[in-house]
Amino acid sequence: MKKNKPKYNQIIDAAVIVVAENGYHQAQVSKIAKQAGVADGTIYLYFKNKEDILISLFQEKMGEFIDTIRLKTAGIESAVEKLLMLVETHFTLLSENLHLAIVTQLELRQSNKDLRLKINEVLKGYLQVIDEILRIGVEKQEFREDLNIRVARQMVFGSIDEVVTNWVMSDHKYNLVALSTTVHELLVRAFENRN
Amino acid sequence: MKKNKPKYNQIIDAAVIVVAENGYHQAQVSKIAKQAGVADGTIYLYFKNKEDILISLFQEKMGEFIDTIRLKTAGIESAVEKLLMLVETHFTLLSENLHLAIVTQLELRQSNKDLRLKINEVLKGYLQVIDEILRIGVEKQEFREDLNIRVARQMVFGSIDEVVTNWVMSDHKYNLVALSTTVHELLVRAFENRN
Amino acid sequence: MKKNKPKYNQIIDAAVIVVAENGYHQAQVSKIAKQAGVADGTIYLYFKNKEDILISLFQEKMGEFIDTIRLKTAGIESAVEKLLMLVETHFTLLSENLHLAIVTQLELRQSNKDLRLKINEVLKGYLQVIDEILRIGVEKQEFREDLNIRVARQMVFGSIDEVVTNWVMSDHKYNLVALSTTVHELLVRAFENRN
Amino acid sequence: MKKNKPKYNQIIDAAVIVVAENGYHQAQVSKIAKQAGVADGTIYLYFKNKEDILISLFQEKMGEFIDTIRLKTAGIESAVEKLLMLVETHFTLLSENLHLAIVTQLELRQSNKDLRLKINEVLKGYLQVIDEILRIGVEKQEFREDLNIRVARQMVFGSIDEVVTNWVMSDHKYNLVALSTTVHELLVRAFENRN
DNA sequence: GATGAATGAGGATTCATTCAT
DNA sequence: TATGAATGAATCCTCATTCAT
């Protein structure tokens, strides 16, 4: 990803920090530029406008995020195990990057509808991974054959997201990763085949 | 609820409409005043500032919402049945009030962290209702005795919320209430006692 | 003209002074507001944007200008005498209002094409006055019957304008009004009937 | 004229095109550089700053313009004929170079006062040619002996300029050169000796 | 209580110019 | 000579809030 544009990533990384520490509405372009160690105008050599920084931020970071989860779950046979890996990886990646967690769970949700639509585009990739796991689970008869994939996917994403948001808002006082198995177990019970 | 202050409710109802139809960032105080049929300055006789309108809006509307759900679930014995009533009532109330659904699911989430913290205060009442149902379910041995109440509650709220948000964002093309049983069944399976 | 909007005229008069003294490109909205004794935001209660101030300025001032000339020339029979009155009044009005002269002759010409198009709309009223005088002169046989009205009008306006601009750019070192008869005589000689 | 500096003229010619096609305020240095086929920085090897490009443009192009007119009028005896040649040549040269006409009649007038003062310096050469013709006319008794040379010169220049500007602004829909004789005849009538 | 005219702080973006290569 | 990536100063406009009437 734009390997020969070090400033591009420099600015995105600065944006993550500035948005996380100051909040979406206090993340002025000049603050991001300062954090990135470049002039204000330099931002505009790499991004069309302020919104473009935030969209790119989400695309880059969430892109990596999804790639990692896709990779980690790919080698696993069982859908149940895939789902555990997904929850664990999701929680682990955000635990390891508090700034990113704050930005994705709290700050970017304050953005306007246009930005949120772009964000949803990116999230579709993640939802596809969930869908795929659910489909495989049904095929392999790990999950009930009449599982409503769309609702199930919303339950997976909604549950994970709510757990992470609660953790972020509680100032990450407890261990998020430790909740993986609990969340995973509840989801599996919800979906499993009981013949 | 300030019964003798008709303008108070007039302004809140105007705010719901204006925010739903224009979006959070295009909901200027002057627009709300116009919609309410009062002067800009009059707003400040009833509300401390703009944020106070939105907090009050959420408190009033979500208060009614929670009261209704509390009332509806109160007369029911079984936790499983209570949970179904909760999901159904939640979906029904929002289906019947699109403006409110848009405001709570999409627009108010664009507010800043402070407002969102206040919103969470209000939501606590709702989460308590869920917690109570879950506790009763465990007591009655409808749900497994080692159920992690906090995580289960986050799963209930996260799932319901995600389903509603998807419905709102899809321009309410399908019947939300019809999803109640599907969502309920998955949640019950996740929590149930399997002795 | 907007009699009950004293701030409207206050702001326009301030704009004339600020543009004349600082130049078009150094006439910031905040400077105009300060000169008018109002807050920056107040400007936008009376004008759509900065360009609107300048367009309105030109319309109001040039409108009065044209009205005065129309009025002064109306009572005169002879086209030759009308033309003298036009030149004299033009020179007199601008001599008496140096700020306005600077603004119309030098500063507003730096504006962008859109503003200049609007300015030309206003000027059409002036050109019509000239055309009318020329037509009457031809009818009354004071001017040659084959006079090319359009070219003649361009000569009248171009000559007057060039004389005024030279006077403004020379820092009004000499008496502009004193040139009226010279300019008038040359124009009349150019147009007159020599049967 | 820097003969051994091909890029110098390359940049000036590029500036004429860019200013004519984009307008004064949209004629960025980077656009001129691109049109000239050089890097932005290269501009500054040949010109002190952006203003210097425009001044040089005017000096070079208007210099040629004046030289041509001087040359064309030089061989003619009669002042009246010289004046016709001047008008005809002026109209012809601008008709043949629309870009230059747009730049000199419309775009460069949007420049700031400083640039316009420099432009006036260049124009002085042109005004001298006019003055010279008028002086000869008086000497030869073609023109009245009490002709106010300064005012007459302003009338010549103002009239020609106004006619050209009208032609440019009308999108050159009509034949400018065809107006030469009309303009010339009116000017001569204004100035001529009537003993 | 009710009005609405007035206030004024705050920030994204452009583009002429520089200078290390 | 030539390059072009980087710089950073400078300004219009919005809108929540006030307060004289």
mmCIF file of N, CA, C and O in Angstrom, chain A residues 20 23 25 102 105-107 109-113 116-117 120 144 147-148 150-159 161-163 166 169 174 179 182-183 185-187 189-192 194, chain B residues 20 23 25 105-107 109-113 116-117 120 144 147-148 150-159 161-163 166 169 174 179 182-183 185-187 189-192 194:
data_model
loop_
_atom_site.group_PDB
_atom_site.id
_atom_site.type_symbol
_atom_site.label_atom_id
_atom_site.label_comp_id
_atom_site.label_asym_id
_atom_site.label_seq_id
_atom_site.Cartn_x
_atom_site.Cartn_y
_atom_site.Cartn_z
ATOM 1 N N ALA A 20 -7.932 10.176 18.024
ATOM 2 C CA ALA A 20 -8.129 9.411 19.262
ATOM 3 C C ALA A 20 -7.957 10.307 20.484
ATOM 4 O O ALA A 20 -8.712 10.221 21.442
ATOM 5 N N GLY A 23 -10.528 13.777 19.776
ATOM 6 C CA GLY A 23 -11.913 13.627 19.341
ATOM 7 C C GLY A 23 -12.071 14.105 17.904
ATOM 8 O O GLY A 23 -11.296 14.914 17.408
ATOM 9 N N HIS A 25 -14.197 16.067 16.396
ATOM 10 C CA HIS A 25 -14.462 17.480 16.084
ATOM 11 C C HIS A 25 -13.318 18.402 16.488
ATOM 12 O O HIS A 25 -13.320 19.580 16.168
ATOM 13 N N ILE A 102 -10.373 3.478 19.734
ATOM 14 C CA ILE A 102 -11.132 4.688 20.060
ATOM 15 C C ILE A 102 -11.665 5.332 18.772
ATOM 16 O O ILE A 102 -12.824 5.730 18.682
ATOM 17 N N GLN A 105 -14.399 2.883 17.177
ATOM 18 C CA GLN A 105 -15.606 2.634 17.975
ATOM 19 C C GLN A 105 -16.343 3.918 18.369
ATOM 20 O O GLN A 105 -17.554 3.907 18.511
ATOM 21 N N LEU A 106 -15.609 4.986 18.573
ATOM 22 C CA LEU A 106 -16.262 6.190 19.071
ATOM 23 C C LEU A 106 -16.218 7.357 18.107
ATOM 24 O O LEU A 106 -17.230 7.970 17.771
ATOM 25 N N GLU A 107 -15.041 7.689 17.627
ATOM 26 C CA GLU A 107 -14.887 8.969 16.956
ATOM 27 C C GLU A 107 -15.448 8.989 15.538
ATOM 28 O O GLU A 107 -16.163 9.903 15.162
ATOM 29 N N ARG A 109 -17.745 7.462 14.331
ATOM 30 C CA ARG A 109 -19.210 7.362 14.288
ATOM 31 C C ARG A 109 -19.860 8.740 14.364
ATOM 32 O O ARG A 109 -21.062 8.870 14.187
ATOM 33 N N GLN A 110 -19.050 9.738 14.684
ATOM 34 C CA GLN A 110 -19.580 11.094 14.723
ATOM 35 C C GLN A 110 -19.527 11.763 13.354
ATOM 36 O O GLN A 110 -19.896 12.909 13.195
ATOM 37 N N SER A 111 -18.978 11.043 12.417
ATOM 38 C CA SER A 111 -18.802 11.658 11.101
ATOM 39 C C SER A 111 -20.150 11.799 10.415
ATOM 40 O O SER A 111 -21.151 11.270 10.856
ATOM 41 N N ASN A 112 -20.159 12.521 9.339
ATOM 42 C CA ASN A 112 -21.427 12.742 8.634
ATOM 43 C C ASN A 112 -21.832 11.513 7.815
ATOM 44 O O ASN A 112 -21.087 10.545 7.684
ATOM 45 N N LYS A 113 -23.017 11.584 7.272
ATOM 46 C CA LYS A 113 -23.578 10.422 6.603
ATOM 47 C C LYS A 113 -22.708 9.956 5.430
ATOM 48 O O LYS A 113 -22.500 8.756 5.235
ATOM 49 N N ARG A 116 -19.871 8.005 6.642
ATOM 50 C CA ARG A 116 -20.336 6.726 7.185
ATOM 51 C C ARG A 116 -20.713 5.753 6.074
ATOM 52 O O ARG A 116 -20.535 4.538 6.209
ATOM 53 N N LEU A 117 -21.205 6.289 4.965
ATOM 54 C CA LEU A 117 -21.512 5.404 3.840
ATOM 55 C C LEU A 117 -20.238 4.760 3.307
ATOM 56 O O LEU A 117 -20.199 3.563 3.026
ATOM 57 N N ASN A 120 -19.154 2.137 5.621
ATOM 58 C CA ASN A 120 -19.947 0.923 5.463
ATOM 59 C C ASN A 120 -19.467 0.085 4.286
ATOM 60 O O ASN A 120 -19.495 -1.144 4.330
ATOM 61 N N ARG A 144 -27.266 -24.875 12.433
ATOM 62 C CA ARG A 144 -28.575 -25.358 11.971
ATOM 63 C C ARG A 144 -28.808 -24.982 10.514
ATOM 64 O O ARG A 144 -28.425 -23.896 10.059
ATOM 65 N N LEU A 147 -30.602 -21.615 9.521
ATOM 66 C CA LEU A 147 -30.085 -20.380 10.116
ATOM 67 C C LEU A 147 -30.326 -19.185 9.180
ATOM 68 O O LEU A 147 -30.009 -19.241 8.000
ATOM 69 N N ASN A 148 -30.897 -18.121 9.721
ATOM 70 C CA ASN A 148 -31.071 -16.891 8.938
ATOM 71 C C ASN A 148 -29.729 -16.162 8.919
ATOM 72 O O ASN A 148 -29.337 -15.498 9.880
ATOM 73 N N ARG A 150 -28.497 -13.584 7.411
ATOM 74 C CA ARG A 150 -28.407 -12.129 7.578
ATOM 75 C C ARG A 150 -28.578 -11.709 9.044
ATOM 76 O O ARG A 150 -27.787 -10.956 9.589
ATOM 77 N N VAL A 151 -29.589 -12.274 9.690
ATOM 78 C CA VAL A 151 -29.796 -11.913 11.095
ATOM 79 C C VAL A 151 -28.640 -12.416 11.951
ATOM 80 O O VAL A 151 -28.158 -11.715 12.847
ATOM 81 N N ALA A 152 -28.177 -13.618 11.633
ATOM 82 C CA ALA A 152 -27.064 -14.180 12.406
ATOM 83 C C ALA A 152 -25.827 -13.302 12.279
ATOM 84 O O ALA A 152 -25.129 -13.024 13.265
ATOM 85 N N ARG A 153 -25.597 -12.843 11.056
ATOM 86 C CA ARG A 153 -24.435 -11.975 10.842
ATOM 87 C C ARG A 153 -24.577 -10.680 11.649
ATOM 88 O O ARG A 153 -23.625 -10.184 12.255
ATOM 89 N N GLN A 154 -25.778 -10.129 11.662
ATOM 90 C CA GLN A 154 -26.003 -8.906 12.433
ATOM 91 C C GLN A 154 -25.800 -9.163 13.918
ATOM 92 O O GLN A 154 -25.312 -8.309 14.651
ATOM 93 N N MET A 155 -26.159 -10.361 14.360
ATOM 94 C CA MET A 155 -25.941 -10.708 15.769
ATOM 95 C C MET A 155 -24.454 -10.821 16.064
ATOM 96 O O MET A 155 -23.977 -10.324 17.085
ATOM 97 N N VAL A 156 -23.712 -11.458 15.177
ATOM 98 C CA VAL A 156 -22.263 -11.579 15.385
ATOM 99 C C VAL A 156 -21.631 -10.197 15.444
ATOM 100 O O VAL A 156 -20.953 -9.836 16.411
ATOM 101 N N PHE A 157 -21.889 -9.408 14.412
ATOM 102 C CA PHE A 157 -21.245 -8.104 14.351
ATOM 103 C C PHE A 157 -21.727 -7.196 15.491
ATOM 104 O O PHE A 157 -20.931 -6.533 16.157
ATOM 105 N N GLY A 158 -23.043 -7.199 15.721
ATOM 106 C CA GLY A 158 -23.605 -6.346 16.773
ATOM 107 C C GLY A 158 -23.058 -6.710 18.139
ATOM 108 O O GLY A 158 -22.748 -5.817 18.945
ATOM 109 N N SER A 159 -22.918 -7.984 18.408
ATOM 110 C CA SER A 159 -22.426 -8.408 19.719
ATOM 111 C C SER A 159 -20.965 -8.030 19.905
ATOM 112 O O SER A 159 -20.573 -7.461 20.925
ATOM 113 N N ASP A 161 -19.266 -5.794 18.337
ATOM 114 C CA ASP A 161 -19.126 -4.347 18.335
ATOM 115 C C ASP A 161 -19.545 -3.746 19.668
ATOM 116 O O ASP A 161 -18.876 -2.872 20.216
ATOM 117 N N GLU A 162 -20.646 -4.254 20.209
ATOM 118 C CA GLU A 162 -21.131 -3.731 21.485
ATOM 119 C C GLU A 162 -20.154 -4.041 22.616
ATOM 120 O O GLU A 162 -19.893 -3.185 23.471
ATOM 121 N N VAL A 163 -19.593 -5.248 22.574
ATOM 122 C CA VAL A 163 -18.621 -5.629 23.613
ATOM 123 C C VAL A 163 -17.391 -4.724 23.531
ATOM 124 O O VAL A 163 -16.900 -4.220 24.551
ATOM 125 N N ASN A 166 -18.250 -1.120 24.717
ATOM 126 C CA ASN A 166 -18.326 -1.051 26.174
ATOM 127 C C ASN A 166 -16.942 -1.048 26.799
ATOM 128 O O ASN A 166 -16.684 -0.315 27.747
ATOM 129 N N MET A 169 -15.349 2.355 26.177
ATOM 130 C CA MET A 169 -15.959 3.417 26.978
ATOM 131 C C MET A 169 -15.687 3.253 28.470
ATOM 132 O O MET A 169 -15.771 4.210 29.222
ATOM 133 N N TYR A 174 -10.757 -3.579 31.846
ATOM 134 C CA TYR A 174 -10.643 -5.029 31.954
ATOM 135 C C TYR A 174 -10.050 -5.619 30.676
ATOM 136 O O TYR A 174 -9.831 -4.901 29.697
ATOM 137 N N LEU A 179 -12.617 -12.024 27.050
ATOM 138 C CA LEU A 179 -14.048 -12.221 26.808
ATOM 139 C C LEU A 179 -14.325 -13.025 25.539
ATOM 140 O O LEU A 179 -15.472 -13.416 25.276
ATOM 141 N N THR A 182 -16.165 -16.373 25.970
ATOM 142 C CA THR A 182 -17.547 -16.184 26.413
ATOM 143 C C THR A 182 -18.433 -15.757 25.248
ATOM 144 O O THR A 182 -19.520 -16.325 25.019
ATOM 145 N N VAL A 183 -17.986 -14.746 24.533
ATOM 146 C CA VAL A 183 -18.763 -14.272 23.389
ATOM 147 C C VAL A 183 -18.907 -15.379 22.361
ATOM 148 O O VAL A 183 -20.008 -15.641 21.843
ATOM 149 N N GLU A 185 -18.736 -18.611 22.728
ATOM 150 C CA GLU A 185 -19.581 -19.713 23.180
ATOM 151 C C GLU A 185 -21.065 -19.357 23.000
ATOM 152 O O GLU A 185 -21.871 -20.167 22.519
ATOM 153 N N LEU A 186 -21.428 -18.141 23.386
ATOM 154 C CA LEU A 186 -22.825 -17.720 23.251
ATOM 155 C C LEU A 186 -23.260 -17.715 21.787
ATOM 156 O O LEU A 186 -24.361 -18.161 21.449
ATOM 157 N N LEU A 187 -22.383 -17.223 20.922
ATOM 158 C CA LEU A 187 -22.733 -17.174 19.501
ATOM 159 C C LEU A 187 -22.900 -18.585 18.946
ATOM 160 O O LEU A 187 -23.857 -18.868 18.211
ATOM 161 N N ARG A 189 -23.625 -21.332 20.526
ATOM 162 C CA ARG A 189 -24.854 -21.924 21.041
ATOM 163 C C ARG A 189 -26.076 -21.407 20.273
ATOM 164 O O ARG A 189 -27.037 -22.137 20.032
ATOM 165 N N ALA A 190 -26.044 -20.137 19.938
ATOM 166 C CA ALA A 190 -27.177 -19.548 19.218
ATOM 167 C C ALA A 190 -27.363 -20.206 17.852
ATOM 168 O O ALA A 190 -28.494 -20.381 17.383
ATOM 169 N N PHE A 191 -26.227 -20.538 17.231
ATOM 170 C CA PHE A 191 -26.301 -20.987 15.835
ATOM 171 C C PHE A 191 -26.287 -22.511 15.673
ATOM 172 O O PHE A 191 -26.651 -23.030 14.619
ATOM 173 N N GLU A 192 -25.826 -23.226 16.664
ATOM 174 C CA GLU A 192 -25.446 -24.633 16.440
ATOM 175 C C GLU A 192 -26.618 -25.551 16.066
ATOM 176 O O GLU A 192 -27.775 -25.309 16.386
ATOM 177 N N ARG A 194 -28.616 -28.924 16.377
ATOM 178 C CA ARG A 194 -28.877 -29.778 17.541
ATOM 179 C C ARG A 194 -29.548 -31.096 17.194
ATOM 180 O O ARG A 194 -30.392 -31.585 17.942
ATOM 181 N N ALA B 20 -34.267 14.337 12.205
ATOM 182 C CA ALA B 20 -34.523 13.186 11.333
ATOM 183 C C ALA B 20 -34.485 13.597 9.871
ATOM 184 O O ALA B 20 -33.935 12.890 9.029
ATOM 185 N N GLY B 23 -30.705 15.748 9.372
ATOM 186 C CA GLY B 23 -29.449 15.204 9.863
ATOM 187 C C GLY B 23 -28.915 16.039 11.016
ATOM 188 O O GLY B 23 -29.238 17.214 11.151
ATOM 189 N N HIS B 25 -26.034 17.349 11.726
ATOM 190 C CA HIS B 25 -25.218 18.544 11.497
ATOM 191 C C HIS B 25 -25.963 19.652 10.772
ATOM 192 O O HIS B 25 -25.460 20.760 10.630
ATOM 193 N N GLN B 105 -30.929 5.892 15.926
ATOM 194 C CA GLN B 105 -29.997 4.920 15.322
ATOM 195 C C GLN B 105 -28.890 5.578 14.511
ATOM 196 O O GLN B 105 -27.795 5.049 14.442
ATOM 197 N N LEU B 106 -29.200 6.704 13.877
ATOM 198 C CA LEU B 106 -28.201 7.295 12.984
ATOM 199 C C LEU B 106 -27.702 8.649 13.453
ATOM 200 O O LEU B 106 -26.501 8.869 13.594
ATOM 201 N N GLU B 107 -28.630 9.545 13.702
ATOM 202 C CA GLU B 107 -28.198 10.935 13.859
ATOM 203 C C GLU B 107 -27.533 11.234 15.195
ATOM 204 O O GLU B 107 -26.487 11.870 15.233
ATOM 205 N N ARG B 109 -25.871 9.459 16.969
ATOM 206 C CA ARG B 109 -24.551 8.815 17.102
ATOM 207 C C ARG B 109 -23.448 9.702 16.538
ATOM 208 O O ARG B 109 -22.277 9.426 16.706
ATOM 209 N N GLN B 110 -23.856 10.751 15.860
ATOM 210 C CA GLN B 110 -22.851 11.692 15.345
ATOM 211 C C GLN B 110 -22.510 12.749 16.376
ATOM 212 O O GLN B 110 -21.707 13.624 16.129
ATOM 213 N N SER B 111 -23.169 12.683 17.511
ATOM 214 C CA SER B 111 -22.927 13.706 18.528
ATOM 215 C C SER B 111 -21.564 13.482 19.166
ATOM 216 O O SER B 111 -20.919 12.458 18.961
ATOM 217 N N ASN B 112 -21.150 14.429 19.928
ATOM 218 C CA ASN B 112 -19.813 14.298 20.531
ATOM 219 C C ASN B 112 -19.836 13.376 21.747
ATOM 220 O O ASN B 112 -20.870 12.919 22.192
ATOM 221 N N LYS B 113 -18.647 13.106 22.248
ATOM 222 C CA LYS B 113 -18.501 12.123 23.308
ATOM 223 C C LYS B 113 -19.336 12.486 24.534
ATOM 224 O O LYS B 113 -19.950 11.617 25.154
ATOM 225 N N ARG B 116 -22.881 11.625 24.071
ATOM 226 C CA ARG B 116 -23.034 10.170 24.042
ATOM 227 C C ARG B 116 -22.941 9.569 25.442
ATOM 228 O O ARG B 116 -23.607 8.580 25.749
ATOM 229 N N LEU B 117 -22.127 10.189 26.302
ATOM 230 C CA LEU B 117 -22.055 9.696 27.680
ATOM 231 C C LEU B 117 -23.397 9.894 28.372
ATOM 232 O O LEU B 117 -23.878 9.007 29.084
ATOM 233 N N ASN B 120 -25.764 7.381 27.213
ATOM 234 C CA ASN B 120 -25.525 6.084 27.849
ATOM 235 C C ASN B 120 -26.156 6.020 29.233
ATOM 236 O O ASN B 120 -26.622 4.961 29.658
ATOM 237 N N ARG B 144 -28.965 -20.858 31.389
ATOM 238 C CA ARG B 144 -27.888 -21.585 32.087
ATOM 239 C C ARG B 144 -27.447 -20.805 33.323
ATOM 240 O O ARG B 144 -27.358 -19.572 33.307
ATOM 241 N N LEU B 147 -24.451 -18.227 33.135
ATOM 242 C CA LEU B 147 -24.513 -17.196 32.094
ATOM 243 C C LEU B 147 -23.799 -15.923 32.556
ATOM 244 O O LEU B 147 -24.035 -15.413 33.653
ATOM 245 N N ASN B 148 -22.910 -15.411 31.705
ATOM 246 C CA ASN B 148 -22.231 -14.139 32.000
ATOM 247 C C ASN B 148 -23.227 -13.024 31.663
ATOM 248 O O ASN B 148 -23.414 -12.667 30.492
ATOM 249 N N ARG B 150 -23.311 -9.793 32.043
ATOM 250 C CA ARG B 150 -22.870 -8.579 31.353
ATOM 251 C C ARG B 150 -22.667 -8.828 29.850
ATOM 252 O O ARG B 150 -23.155 -8.091 29.019
ATOM 253 N N VAL B 151 -21.998 -9.882 29.543
ATOM 254 C CA VAL B 151 -21.763 -10.186 28.125
ATOM 255 C C VAL B 151 -23.080 -10.505 27.425
ATOM 256 O O VAL B 151 -23.334 -10.076 26.301
ATOM 257 N N ALA B 152 -23.941 -11.262 28.123
ATOM 258 C CA ALA B 152 -25.225 -11.619 27.520
ATOM 259 C C ALA B 152 -26.049 -10.359 27.239
ATOM 260 O O ALA B 152 -26.667 -10.231 26.179
ATOM 261 N N ARG B 153 -26.028 -9.434 28.181
ATOM 262 C CA ARG B 153 -26.762 -8.190 27.982
ATOM 263 C C ARG B 153 -26.208 -7.415 26.775
ATOM 264 O O ARG B 153 -26.944 -6.862 25.968
ATOM 265 N N GLN B 154 -24.876 -7.395 26.649
ATOM 266 C CA GLN B 154 -24.275 -6.704 25.503
ATOM 267 C C GLN B 154 -24.658 -7.397 24.195
ATOM 268 O O GLN B 154 -24.839 -6.748 23.163
ATOM 269 N N MET B 155 -24.798 -8.728 24.273
ATOM 270 C CA MET B 155 -25.216 -9.452 23.079
ATOM 271 C C MET B 155 -26.668 -9.111 22.722
ATOM 272 O O MET B 155 -26.991 -8.892 21.552
ATOM 273 N N VAL B 156 -27.531 -9.084 23.729
ATOM 274 C CA VAL B 156 -28.928 -8.735 23.475
ATOM 275 C C VAL B 156 -29.017 -7.332 22.872
ATOM 276 O O VAL B 156 -29.585 -7.121 21.791
ATOM 277 N N PHE B 157 -28.422 -6.368 23.570
ATOM 278 C CA PHE B 157 -28.534 -4.995 23.089
ATOM 279 C C PHE B 157 -27.836 -4.808 21.747
ATOM 280 O O PHE B 157 -28.373 -4.188 20.830
ATOM 281 N N GLY B 158 -26.638 -5.357 21.633
ATOM 282 C CA GLY B 158 -25.875 -5.215 20.394
ATOM 283 C C GLY B 158 -26.609 -5.827 19.211
ATOM 284 O O GLY B 158 -26.622 -5.258 18.110
ATOM 285 N N SER B 159 -27.224 -6.969 19.413
ATOM 286 C CA SER B 159 -27.924 -7.632 18.310
ATOM 287 C C SER B 159 -29.153 -6.833 17.898
ATOM 288 O O SER B 159 -29.377 -6.580 16.710
ATOM 289 N N ASP B 161 -29.815 -3.748 18.428
ATOM 290 C CA ASP B 161 -29.415 -2.452 17.884
ATOM 291 C C ASP B 161 -28.904 -2.582 16.456
ATOM 292 O O ASP B 161 -29.240 -1.779 15.584
ATOM 293 N N GLU B 162 -28.110 -3.597 16.221
ATOM 294 C CA GLU B 162 -27.557 -3.794 14.875
ATOM 295 C C GLU B 162 -28.671 -4.114 13.880
ATOM 296 O O GLU B 162 -28.674 -3.608 12.747
ATOM 297 N N VAL B 163 -29.625 -4.918 14.301
ATOM 298 C CA VAL B 163 -30.733 -5.262 13.410
ATOM 299 C C VAL B 163 -31.556 -4.008 13.073
ATOM 300 O O VAL B 163 -31.902 -3.774 11.911
ATOM 301 N N ASN B 166 -29.516 -1.664 10.722
ATOM 302 C CA ASN B 166 -29.524 -2.168 9.345
ATOM 303 C C ASN B 166 -30.860 -1.883 8.660
ATOM 304 O O ASN B 166 -30.895 -1.514 7.486
ATOM 305 N N MET B 169 -31.029 1.860 7.887
ATOM 306 C CA MET B 169 -30.138 2.236 6.787
ATOM 307 C C MET B 169 -30.596 1.664 5.448
ATOM 308 O O MET B 169 -30.215 2.163 4.400
ATOM 309 N N TYR B 174 -37.949 -3.560 4.496
ATOM 310 C CA TYR B 174 -38.591 -4.809 4.916
ATOM 311 C C TYR B 174 -39.250 -4.617 6.280
ATOM 312 O O TYR B 174 -39.115 -3.577 6.913
ATOM 313 N N LEU B 179 -38.929 -9.729 12.145
ATOM 314 C CA LEU B 179 -37.651 -10.348 12.533
ATOM 315 C C LEU B 179 -37.596 -10.687 14.022
ATOM 316 O O LEU B 179 -36.657 -11.347 14.483
ATOM 317 N N THR B 182 -37.137 -14.421 14.947
ATOM 318 C CA THR B 182 -35.815 -14.925 14.551
ATOM 319 C C THR B 182 -34.749 -14.471 15.543
ATOM 320 O O THR B 182 -33.935 -15.262 16.031
ATOM 321 N N VAL B 183 -34.754 -13.168 15.822
ATOM 322 C CA VAL B 183 -33.759 -12.632 16.757
ATOM 323 C C VAL B 183 -33.961 -13.267 18.132
ATOM 324 O O VAL B 183 -32.996 -13.704 18.791
ATOM 325 N N GLU B 185 -35.333 -16.102 18.964
ATOM 326 C CA GLU B 185 -34.972 -17.518 18.995
ATOM 327 C C GLU B 185 -33.457 -17.703 19.129
ATOM 328 O O GLU B 185 -32.971 -18.502 19.923
ATOM 329 N N LEU B 186 -32.706 -16.912 18.352
ATOM 330 C CA LEU B 186 -31.244 -17.018 18.414
ATOM 331 C C LEU B 186 -30.735 -16.644 19.806
ATOM 332 O O LEU B 186 -29.858 -17.305 20.364
ATOM 333 N N LEU B 187 -31.295 -15.595 20.370
ATOM 334 C CA LEU B 187 -30.848 -15.168 21.699
ATOM 335 C C LEU B 187 -31.173 -16.242 22.743
ATOM 336 O O LEU B 187 -30.325 -16.568 23.581
ATOM 337 N N ARG B 189 -31.611 -19.426 22.313
ATOM 338 C CA ARG B 189 -30.707 -20.570 22.126
ATOM 339 C C ARG B 189 -29.344 -20.303 22.741
ATOM 340 O O ARG B 189 -28.696 -21.183 23.290
ATOM 341 N N ALA B 190 -28.908 -19.066 22.581
ATOM 342 C CA ALA B 190 -27.589 -18.724 23.118
ATOM 343 C C ALA B 190 -27.562 -18.845 24.635
ATOM 344 O O ALA B 190 -26.555 -19.251 25.220
ATOM 345 N N PHE B 191 -28.672 -18.508 25.279
ATOM 346 C CA PHE B 191 -28.668 -18.425 26.737
ATOM 347 C C PHE B 191 -29.231 -19.659 27.434
ATOM 348 O O PHE B 191 -28.991 -19.854 28.623
ATOM 349 N N GLU B 192 -30.001 -20.463 26.750
ATOM 350 C CA GLU B 192 -30.837 -21.450 27.434
ATOM 351 C C GLU B 192 -30.070 -22.535 28.195
ATOM 352 O O GLU B 192 -28.929 -22.859 27.888
ATOM 353 N N ARG B 194 -29.427 -26.266 29.238
ATOM 354 C CA ARG B 194 -29.578 -27.513 28.478
ATOM 355 C C ARG B 194 -29.396 -28.752 29.340
ATOM 356 O O ARG B 194 -28.762 -29.722 28.924
#
